Amino acid sequence: MSFDASAVSRRSFLIGASGALVAFAAACSSGGGGTSDGGTGATVSGKFGDVQAPADPQRVVSVGYNDQDTLLALGIKPVGVFDWYGDYPNAVWPWAQSALGDATPSIIGDTATNIDVEKVAAATPDLIVGTYAGLTQDQYDKLSQVAPTITQPAQFTDFGIPWRDQTATIGQAVGKSDDAAQLVSDLEAKFASVSAANPSFAGKTVVVGALQGPGAFGVYGPQDPKVRFLTDLGFVNPDVTQQITTTNFAPISTEQLSLADVDLLVWYAGGGFGDKLRAELANTPVYQQLPVVQDGRVIILEDEAAEAMAWSTVLSLPFALDQVPGRIAPLLA
């Protein structure tokens, strides 16, 4: 079977390449940052230490996978974004396009060119946000020469900050903590409502898997946002995934697929991988013999709802909640 290498690279951070995609295409130019009101904002703790954010930042660049969503939810239209996918204009998906309006942030990099520090500097930011970017120390140091740079708090793995903490962290950085808290409260209420409407989810074990390549599969750990989406609905992690603690993904051999025999098996196949995944699974006898497969408790998520679940922001998750639970519930009836 033929695999599109560019497509694999395009989504590879979602299947265990935490941080590998974010490199720099240009040497960092000194300075170049924009200006806020000149005051002192909040001190924000990150993976590389405390950062002094400006008061009332006016020009914010997002270098993360999904950070622009949280900025938009807080009423801030970023002046620069990193385009991870290239599927939609301005690196903004359908659930966030109304919040962006007619703004046109500059693209400061993509998965083919990587982050271009010169383009970041050209956007004259007074704040850079990368809580879901997997930045290395070197990358962080270069960006910090352009403007104060916010990362995820140290307790979270790269690409592992929960949406609640991401919203709170970005809200603190831009001086909108109260607004961020309200966004979190509203979304928690929606999760509670959907959970209450689906009592069959409570206590059921779930594994979320993905295709890595020909004959190669893997499973996501508890810190992955797709897994968190399901546990927020009442599902629980089995022992096999609870052991994934230092990354958000782990490969499993064909012989280990029996570990995925749980109450519900979810395959993430964003990026057009659905047909490839189905073909690989059809040619894997061990998988076909699993009770979870034979009982029909398997679902492949591959559309915008799947991406909304993976995107995992206060803008995307309501979109996912409106669609994904209704597809899962009949499998557990």
mmCIF file of C-alpha atoms in Angstrom:
data_model
loop_
_atom_site.group_PDB
_atom_site.id
_atom_site.type_symbol
_atom_site.label_atom_id
_atom_site.label_comp_id
_atom_site.label_asym_id
_atom_site.label_seq_id
_atom_site.Cartn_x
_atom_site.Cartn_y
_atom_site.Cartn_z
ATOM 1 C CA MET A 1 0.000 0.000 0.000
ATOM 2 C CA SER A 2 1.222 3.469 -0.893
ATOM 3 C CA PHE A 3 1.403 6.164 1.764
ATOM 4 C CA ASP A 4 1.652 9.910 1.150
ATOM 5 C CA ALA A 5 4.753 10.931 3.064
ATOM 6 C CA SER A 6 3.799 14.598 3.071
ATOM 7 C CA ALA A 7 0.413 13.795 4.560
ATOM 8 C CA VAL A 8 2.010 11.651 7.246
ATOM 9 C CA SER A 9 4.367 14.510 8.137
ATOM 10 C CA ARG A 10 1.477 16.948 8.115
ATOM 11 C CA ARG A 11 -0.335 15.119 10.883
ATOM 12 C CA SER A 12 2.603 13.397 12.547
ATOM 13 C CA PHE A 13 2.570 15.566 15.659
ATOM 14 C CA LEU A 14 -0.841 14.055 16.407
ATOM 15 C CA ILE A 15 0.663 10.577 16.448
ATOM 16 C CA GLY A 16 3.611 11.006 18.692
ATOM 17 C CA ALA A 17 6.012 13.469 17.093
ATOM 18 C CA SER A 18 5.594 15.947 19.929
ATOM 19 C CA GLY A 19 7.671 18.970 19.123
ATOM 20 C CA ALA A 20 9.354 17.513 16.049
ATOM 21 C CA LEU A 21 7.493 19.652 13.558
ATOM 22 C CA VAL A 22 8.306 22.981 15.123
ATOM 23 C CA ALA A 23 11.704 24.059 13.848
ATOM 24 C CA PHE A 24 12.930 27.393 12.614
ATOM 25 C CA ALA A 25 13.385 28.388 9.004
ATOM 26 C CA ALA A 26 15.384 31.508 9.704
ATOM 27 C CA ALA A 27 17.861 32.788 12.264
ATOM 28 C CA CYS A 28 16.265 34.982 14.876
ATOM 29 C CA SER A 29 16.563 38.692 14.288
ATOM 30 C CA SER A 30 17.046 40.750 17.427
ATOM 31 C CA GLY A 31 14.164 42.864 18.637
ATOM 32 C CA GLY A 32 11.390 43.635 16.199
ATOM 33 C CA GLY A 33 8.559 43.319 18.695
ATOM 34 C CA GLY A 34 5.501 45.525 18.716
ATOM 35 C CA THR A 35 4.300 47.708 21.537
ATOM 36 C CA SER A 36 1.423 47.466 23.986
ATOM 37 C CA ASP A 37 0.519 50.259 26.387
ATOM 38 C CA GLY A 38 3.949 50.055 28.001
ATOM 39 C CA GLY A 39 2.603 48.724 31.280
ATOM 40 C CA THR A 40 3.384 45.516 33.087
ATOM 41 C CA GLY A 41 1.004 42.617 32.757
ATOM 42 C CA ALA A 42 0.763 39.263 34.467
ATOM 43 C CA THR A 43 3.646 36.963 35.286
ATOM 44 C CA VAL A 44 2.864 33.676 33.557
ATOM 45 C CA SER A 45 4.584 30.403 34.487
ATOM 46 C CA GLY A 46 5.731 28.210 31.606
ATOM 47 C CA LYS A 47 7.861 25.190 30.818
ATOM 48 C CA PHE A 48 10.970 27.389 30.627
ATOM 49 C CA GLY A 49 10.202 29.596 33.610
ATOM 50 C CA ASP A 50 8.206 32.706 34.389
ATOM 51 C CA VAL A 51 7.354 35.197 31.647
ATOM 52 C CA GLN A 52 6.377 38.821 32.152
ATOM 53 C CA ALA A 53 3.510 39.529 29.778
ATOM 54 C CA PRO A 54 2.772 43.069 28.627
ATOM 55 C CA ALA A 55 -0.340 44.800 29.888
ATOM 56 C CA ASP A 56 -3.131 44.831 27.321
ATOM 57 C CA PRO A 57 -1.197 43.271 24.408
ATOM 58 C CA GLN A 58 -2.393 44.575 21.059
ATOM 59 C CA ARG A 59 -0.474 42.418 18.592
ATOM 60 C CA VAL A 60 -0.404 38.724 19.437
ATOM 61 C CA VAL A 61 1.166 35.994 17.299
ATOM 62 C CA SER A 62 0.111 32.358 17.720
ATOM 63 C CA VAL A 63 2.847 29.804 16.990
ATOM 64 C CA GLY A 64 0.887 26.873 18.413
ATOM 65 C CA TYR A 65 -1.310 24.236 16.892
ATOM 66 C CA ASN A 66 -4.573 25.646 18.242
ATOM 67 C CA ASP A 67 -3.717 28.733 20.310
ATOM 68 C CA GLN A 68 -5.458 31.060 17.859
ATOM 69 C CA ASP A 69 -8.825 29.566 18.854
ATOM 70 C CA THR A 70 -8.453 30.609 22.473
ATOM 71 C CA LEU A 71 -7.299 34.072 21.468
ATOM 72 C CA LEU A 72 -10.334 34.443 19.214
ATOM 73 C CA ALA A 73 -12.668 33.209 21.956
ATOM 74 C CA LEU A 74 -11.241 35.948 24.175
ATOM 75 C CA GLY A 75 -11.908 38.575 21.527
ATOM 76 C CA ILE A 76 -8.308 38.875 20.322
ATOM 77 C CA LYS A 77 -7.609 38.499 16.618
ATOM 78 C CA PRO A 78 -4.011 37.310 16.205
ATOM 79 C CA VAL A 79 -1.773 39.200 13.790
ATOM 80 C CA GLY A 80 0.130 36.024 12.914
ATOM 81 C CA VAL A 81 -0.641 32.301 12.975
ATOM 82 C CA PHE A 82 1.167 29.051 12.253
ATOM 83 C CA ASP A 83 -0.736 27.053 9.638
ATOM 84 C CA TRP A 84 -0.476 23.419 10.714
ATOM 85 C CA TYR A 85 -2.876 22.016 8.142
ATOM 86 C CA GLY A 86 -3.483 24.395 5.248
ATOM 87 C CA ASP A 87 -7.085 23.219 5.030
ATOM 88 C CA TYR A 88 -8.715 26.581 5.685
ATOM 89 C CA PRO A 89 -7.825 30.243 5.043
ATOM 90 C CA ASN A 90 -5.923 31.999 7.820
ATOM 91 C CA ALA A 91 -5.401 28.684 9.673
ATOM 92 C CA VAL A 92 -8.884 29.031 11.169
ATOM 93 C CA TRP A 93 -11.381 26.161 11.085
ATOM 94 C CA PRO A 94 -15.162 26.479 10.570
ATOM 95 C CA TRP A 95 -16.008 26.667 14.262
ATOM 96 C CA ALA A 96 -13.817 29.795 14.675
ATOM 97 C CA GLN A 97 -14.323 31.633 11.402
ATOM 98 C CA SER A 98 -17.100 33.875 12.714
ATOM 99 C CA ALA A 99 -14.836 34.985 15.573
ATOM 100 C CA LEU A 100 -12.070 35.862 13.098
ATOM 101 C CA GLY A 101 -14.406 37.866 10.895
ATOM 102 C CA ASP A 102 -12.622 39.669 8.092
ATOM 103 C CA ALA A 103 -9.233 39.743 9.822
ATOM 104 C CA THR A 104 -6.314 38.310 7.841
ATOM 105 C CA PRO A 105 -3.440 37.272 10.111
ATOM 106 C CA SER A 106 -0.107 36.683 8.436
ATOM 107 C CA ILE A 107 1.080 33.090 8.108
ATOM 108 C CA ILE A 108 4.355 32.904 10.020
ATOM 109 C CA GLY A 109 5.067 29.299 9.024
ATOM 110 C CA ASP A 110 3.612 25.938 8.130
ATOM 111 C CA THR A 111 4.639 22.299 8.350
ATOM 112 C CA ALA A 112 6.589 22.580 5.091
ATOM 113 C CA THR A 113 8.542 25.733 5.943
ATOM 114 C CA ASN A 114 8.408 25.578 9.772
ATOM 115 C CA ILE A 115 8.299 28.697 11.944
ATOM 116 C CA ASP A 116 9.956 31.625 10.209
ATOM 117 C CA VAL A 117 11.296 33.917 12.911
ATOM 118 C CA GLU A 118 11.712 36.771 10.451
ATOM 119 C CA LYS A 119 8.002 36.550 9.629
ATOM 120 C CA VAL A 120 7.173 36.468 13.325
ATOM 121 C CA ALA A 121 9.250 39.611 13.845
ATOM 122 C CA ALA A 122 7.697 41.269 10.777
ATOM 123 C CA ALA A 123 4.286 40.917 12.430
ATOM 124 C CA THR A 124 5.665 43.152 15.239
ATOM 125 C CA PRO A 125 4.064 41.217 18.088
ATOM 126 C CA ASP A 126 4.057 42.403 21.653
ATOM 127 C CA LEU A 127 3.197 38.843 22.758
ATOM 128 C CA ILE A 128 3.783 35.365 21.289
ATOM 129 C CA VAL A 129 1.604 32.457 22.384
ATOM 130 C CA GLY A 130 2.642 28.819 21.961
ATOM 131 C CA THR A 131 0.979 26.760 24.667
ATOM 132 C CA TYR A 132 0.389 23.923 22.205
ATOM 133 C CA ALA A 133 3.557 24.116 20.128
ATOM 134 C CA GLY A 134 6.160 21.765 21.593
ATOM 135 C CA LEU A 135 8.795 24.497 21.638
ATOM 136 C CA THR A 136 12.345 23.524 22.533
ATOM 137 C CA GLN A 137 14.578 25.705 24.694
ATOM 138 C CA ASP A 138 16.428 26.974 21.624
ATOM 139 C CA GLN A 139 13.206 27.808 19.817
ATOM 140 C CA TYR A 140 11.812 29.528 22.871
ATOM 141 C CA ASP A 141 14.976 31.587 23.316
ATOM 142 C CA LYS A 142 14.827 32.814 19.721
ATOM 143 C CA LEU A 143 11.158 33.721 19.898
ATOM 144 C CA SER A 144 11.676 35.450 23.240
ATOM 145 C CA GLN A 145 14.099 37.834 21.545
ATOM 146 C CA VAL A 146 11.167 39.011 19.429
ATOM 147 C CA ALA A 147 8.533 39.281 22.186
ATOM 148 C CA PRO A 148 7.566 37.623 25.491
ATOM 149 C CA THR A 149 6.631 34.042 24.654
ATOM 150 C CA ILE A 150 4.033 32.026 26.535
ATOM 151 C CA THR A 151 4.289 28.217 26.664
ATOM 152 C CA GLN A 152 2.329 25.566 28.517
ATOM 153 C CA PRO A 153 2.957 25.243 32.275
ATOM 154 C CA ALA A 154 5.806 22.889 33.142
ATOM 155 C CA GLN A 155 3.583 20.100 34.450
ATOM 156 C CA PHE A 156 2.173 19.350 30.996
ATOM 157 C CA THR A 157 3.853 17.464 28.174
ATOM 158 C CA ASP A 158 4.293 19.055 24.771
ATOM 159 C CA PHE A 159 0.935 19.019 22.986
ATOM 160 C CA GLY A 160 -0.611 17.933 26.281
ATOM 161 C CA ILE A 161 -2.071 20.995 28.005
ATOM 162 C CA PRO A 162 -5.789 20.494 28.730
ATOM 163 C CA TRP A 163 -8.203 22.993 27.247
ATOM 164 C CA ARG A 164 -9.124 24.322 30.681
ATOM 165 C CA ASP A 165 -5.515 25.136 31.549
ATOM 166 C CA GLN A 166 -4.774 26.460 28.074
ATOM 167 C CA THR A 167 -7.711 28.841 28.293
ATOM 168 C CA ALA A 168 -6.686 29.996 31.768
ATOM 169 C CA THR A 169 -3.020 30.422 30.780
ATOM 170 C CA ILE A 170 -3.761 32.451 27.660
ATOM 171 C CA GLY A 171 -6.428 34.438 29.496
ATOM 172 C CA GLN A 172 -3.900 35.346 32.171
ATOM 173 C CA ALA A 173 -1.312 36.330 29.561
ATOM 174 C CA VAL A 174 -3.648 38.727 27.744
ATOM 175 C CA GLY A 175 -5.248 40.181 30.865
ATOM 176 C CA LYS A 176 -8.603 38.456 30.426
ATOM 177 C CA SER A 177 -8.644 35.899 33.237
ATOM 178 C CA ASP A 178 -12.292 36.537 34.130
ATOM 179 C CA ASP A 179 -13.399 36.060 30.533
ATOM 180 C CA ALA A 180 -11.327 32.877 30.326
ATOM 181 C CA ALA A 181 -12.933 31.514 33.493
ATOM 182 C CA GLN A 182 -16.389 32.145 32.039
ATOM 183 C CA LEU A 183 -15.483 30.319 28.822
ATOM 184 C CA VAL A 184 -14.313 27.331 30.865
ATOM 185 C CA SER A 185 -17.445 27.360 33.019
ATOM 186 C CA ASP A 186 -19.739 27.488 30.000
ATOM 187 C CA LEU A 187 -17.989 24.585 28.281
ATOM 188 C CA GLU A 188 -17.912 22.492 31.453
ATOM 189 C CA ALA A 189 -21.670 22.966 31.685
ATOM 190 C CA LYS A 190 -22.063 21.693 28.124
ATOM 191 C CA PHE A 191 -19.910 18.638 28.892
ATOM 192 C CA ALA A 192 -22.033 17.953 31.980
ATOM 193 C CA SER A 193 -25.228 18.227 29.966
ATOM 194 C CA VAL A 194 -24.015 15.852 27.255
ATOM 195 C CA SER A 195 -22.703 13.392 29.867
ATOM 196 C CA ALA A 196 -26.033 13.395 31.681
ATOM 197 C CA ALA A 197 -27.804 12.675 28.406
ATOM 198 C CA ASN A 198 -25.513 9.672 27.792
ATOM 199 C CA PRO A 199 -25.303 7.664 31.031
ATOM 200 C CA SER A 200 -24.033 4.627 29.108
ATOM 201 C CA PHE A 201 -20.645 6.367 28.795
ATOM 202 C CA ALA A 202 -19.957 6.377 32.538
ATOM 203 C CA GLY A 203 -17.171 4.021 33.588
ATOM 204 C CA LYS A 204 -16.701 2.452 30.153
ATOM 205 C CA THR A 205 -13.099 1.865 29.093
ATOM 206 C CA VAL A 206 -11.938 3.547 25.907
ATOM 207 C CA VAL A 207 -8.836 3.458 23.727
ATOM 208 C CA VAL A 208 -8.109 5.982 20.995
ATOM 209 C CA GLY A 209 -5.793 4.682 18.302
ATOM 210 C CA ALA A 210 -4.279 5.832 15.024
ATOM 211 C CA LEU A 211 -2.432 4.476 12.016
ATOM 212 C CA GLN A 212 1.287 5.269 11.947
ATOM 213 C CA GLY A 213 2.152 3.641 8.647
ATOM 214 C CA PRO A 214 1.888 0.317 6.815
ATOM 215 C CA GLY A 215 1.021 -2.264 9.464
ATOM 216 C CA ALA A 216 1.904 0.146 12.278
ATOM 217 C CA PHE A 217 -0.558 1.379 14.867
ATOM 218 C CA GLY A 218 -0.445 3.305 18.106
ATOM 219 C CA VAL A 219 -2.591 4.487 20.990
ATOM 220 C CA TYR A 220 -2.971 7.845 22.691
ATOM 221 C CA GLY A 221 -2.261 8.405 26.360
ATOM 222 C CA PRO A 222 -4.325 10.174 29.033
ATOM 223 C CA GLN A 223 -2.803 13.583 28.247
ATOM 224 C CA ASP A 224 -3.933 13.538 24.634
ATOM 225 C CA PRO A 225 -6.871 15.908 23.987
ATOM 226 C CA LYS A 226 -8.892 13.300 22.099
ATOM 227 C CA VAL A 227 -8.684 11.000 25.102
ATOM 228 C CA ARG A 228 -9.514 13.833 27.481
ATOM 229 C CA PHE A 229 -12.592 14.640 25.410
ATOM 230 C CA LEU A 230 -13.903 11.138 26.041
ATOM 231 C CA THR A 231 -12.947 10.963 29.713
ATOM 232 C CA ASP A 232 -14.685 14.306 30.235
ATOM 233 C CA LEU A 233 -17.808 12.515 29.000
ATOM 234 C CA GLY A 234 -17.464 9.742 31.586
ATOM 235 C CA PHE A 235 -15.229 7.191 29.872
ATOM 236 C CA VAL A 236 -12.158 5.847 31.694
ATOM 237 C CA ASN A 237 -8.663 4.907 30.586
ATOM 238 C CA PRO A 238 -7.648 1.228 30.750
ATOM 239 C CA ASP A 239 -4.360 0.195 32.325
ATOM 240 C CA VAL A 240 -2.566 0.031 28.970
ATOM 241 C CA THR A 241 -2.989 3.729 28.244
ATOM 242 C CA GLN A 242 -2.530 4.883 31.827
ATOM 243 C CA GLN A 243 1.084 3.749 31.450
ATOM 244 C CA ILE A 244 1.694 6.366 28.722
ATOM 245 C CA THR A 245 2.928 9.234 30.879
ATOM 246 C CA THR A 246 5.860 11.040 29.237
ATOM 247 C CA THR A 247 4.312 11.550 25.784
ATOM 248 C CA ASN A 248 0.793 11.615 24.429
ATOM 249 C CA PHE A 249 1.177 8.590 22.141
ATOM 250 C CA ALA A 250 2.820 5.156 22.074
ATOM 251 C CA PRO A 251 3.236 2.652 19.229
ATOM 252 C CA ILE A 252 1.885 -0.858 19.673
ATOM 253 C CA SER A 253 2.821 -3.952 17.744
ATOM 254 C CA THR A 254 0.266 -6.037 15.896
ATOM 255 C CA GLU A 255 0.611 -8.666 18.607
ATOM 256 C CA GLN A 256 -0.279 -6.042 21.232
ATOM 257 C CA LEU A 257 -3.557 -5.094 19.596
ATOM 258 C CA SER A 258 -5.326 -7.376 22.041
ATOM 259 C CA LEU A 259 -4.620 -4.654 24.624
ATOM 260 C CA ALA A 260 -7.127 -2.519 22.731
ATOM 261 C CA ASP A 261 -9.985 -4.887 23.574
ATOM 262 C CA VAL A 262 -11.979 -2.403 25.647
ATOM 263 C CA ASP A 263 -15.579 -1.229 25.866
ATOM 264 C CA LEU A 264 -15.096 1.294 23.061
ATOM 265 C CA LEU A 265 -12.337 1.568 20.470
ATOM 266 C CA VAL A 266 -12.027 4.907 18.686
ATOM 267 C CA TRP A 267 -9.750 5.365 15.690
ATOM 268 C CA TYR A 268 -8.634 8.888 14.852
ATOM 269 C CA ALA A 269 -8.117 9.159 11.086
ATOM 270 C CA GLY A 270 -7.977 12.876 10.371
ATOM 271 C CA GLY A 271 -6.143 14.144 7.342
ATOM 272 C CA GLY A 272 -7.694 11.712 4.895
ATOM 273 C CA PHE A 273 -6.322 8.577 6.546
ATOM 274 C CA GLY A 274 -9.669 6.810 6.886
ATOM 275 C CA ASP A 275 -9.418 4.596 3.813
ATOM 276 C CA LYS A 276 -5.791 3.696 4.538
ATOM 277 C CA LEU A 277 -6.705 2.807 8.109
ATOM 278 C CA ARG A 278 -9.615 0.602 7.026
ATOM 279 C CA ALA A 279 -7.420 -1.239 4.543
ATOM 280 C CA GLU A 280 -4.717 -1.874 7.142
ATOM 281 C CA LEU A 281 -7.222 -3.070 9.730
ATOM 282 C CA ALA A 282 -8.883 -5.373 7.200
ATOM 283 C CA ASN A 283 -5.505 -6.999 6.595
ATOM 284 C CA THR A 284 -4.758 -7.498 10.300
ATOM 285 C CA PRO A 285 -6.286 -10.827 11.459
ATOM 286 C CA VAL A 286 -5.450 -10.282 15.136
ATOM 287 C CA TYR A 287 -7.455 -7.091 15.100
ATOM 288 C CA GLN A 288 -10.438 -8.669 13.377
ATOM 289 C CA GLN A 289 -10.652 -11.279 16.147
ATOM 290 C CA LEU A 290 -10.986 -8.759 18.978
ATOM 291 C CA PRO A 291 -14.366 -8.939 20.758
ATOM 292 C CA VAL A 292 -14.687 -5.147 20.577
ATOM 293 C CA VAL A 293 -14.448 -5.429 16.789
ATOM 294 C CA GLN A 294 -16.738 -8.417 16.446
ATOM 295 C CA ASP A 295 -19.329 -6.730 18.683
ATOM 296 C CA GLY A 296 -19.259 -3.545 16.614
ATOM 297 C CA ARG A 297 -18.019 -1.253 19.377
ATOM 298 C CA VAL A 298 -15.559 0.511 17.069
ATOM 299 C CA ILE A 299 -15.793 3.904 15.405
ATOM 300 C CA ILE A 300 -13.486 5.691 12.964
ATOM 301 C CA LEU A 301 -13.553 9.475 13.260
ATOM 302 C CA GLU A 302 -12.194 11.251 10.204
ATOM 303 C CA ASP A 303 -14.192 14.406 9.461
ATOM 304 C CA GLU A 304 -14.380 17.938 10.871
ATOM 305 C CA ALA A 305 -15.945 16.603 14.066
ATOM 306 C CA ALA A 306 -12.852 14.455 14.578
ATOM 307 C CA GLU A 307 -10.639 17.477 14.029
ATOM 308 C CA ALA A 308 -12.729 19.531 16.451
ATOM 309 C CA MET A 309 -12.200 16.850 19.092
ATOM 310 C CA ALA A 310 -8.457 16.810 18.374
ATOM 311 C CA TRP A 311 -8.237 20.616 18.209
ATOM 312 C CA SER A 312 -9.617 20.699 21.754
ATOM 313 C CA THR A 313 -10.372 24.362 22.398
ATOM 314 C CA VAL A 314 -13.239 26.320 23.876
ATOM 315 C CA LEU A 315 -14.369 27.014 20.300
ATOM 316 C CA SER A 316 -13.899 23.555 18.780
ATOM 317 C CA LEU A 317 -15.202 21.358 21.579
ATOM 318 C CA PRO A 318 -18.820 22.577 21.430
ATOM 319 C CA PHE A 319 -18.714 21.651 17.730
ATOM 320 C CA ALA A 320 -17.434 18.160 18.627
ATOM 321 C CA LEU A 321 -19.956 17.751 21.442
ATOM 322 C CA ASP A 322 -22.794 18.398 19.028
ATOM 323 C CA GLN A 323 -21.698 15.511 16.792
ATOM 324 C CA VAL A 324 -19.396 12.868 18.278
ATOM 325 C CA PRO A 325 -21.433 11.598 21.286
ATOM 326 C CA GLY A 326 -24.444 10.913 19.084
ATOM 327 C CA ARG A 327 -22.318 8.638 16.917
ATOM 328 C CA ILE A 328 -20.871 6.755 19.879
ATOM 329 C CA ALA A 329 -24.027 6.174 21.911
ATOM 330 C CA PRO A 330 -25.599 3.562 19.571
ATOM 331 C CA LEU A 331 -22.429 1.445 19.799
ATOM 332 C CA LEU A 332 -22.908 1.025 23.550
ATOM 333 C CA ALA A 333 -26.658 0.466 23.574
#
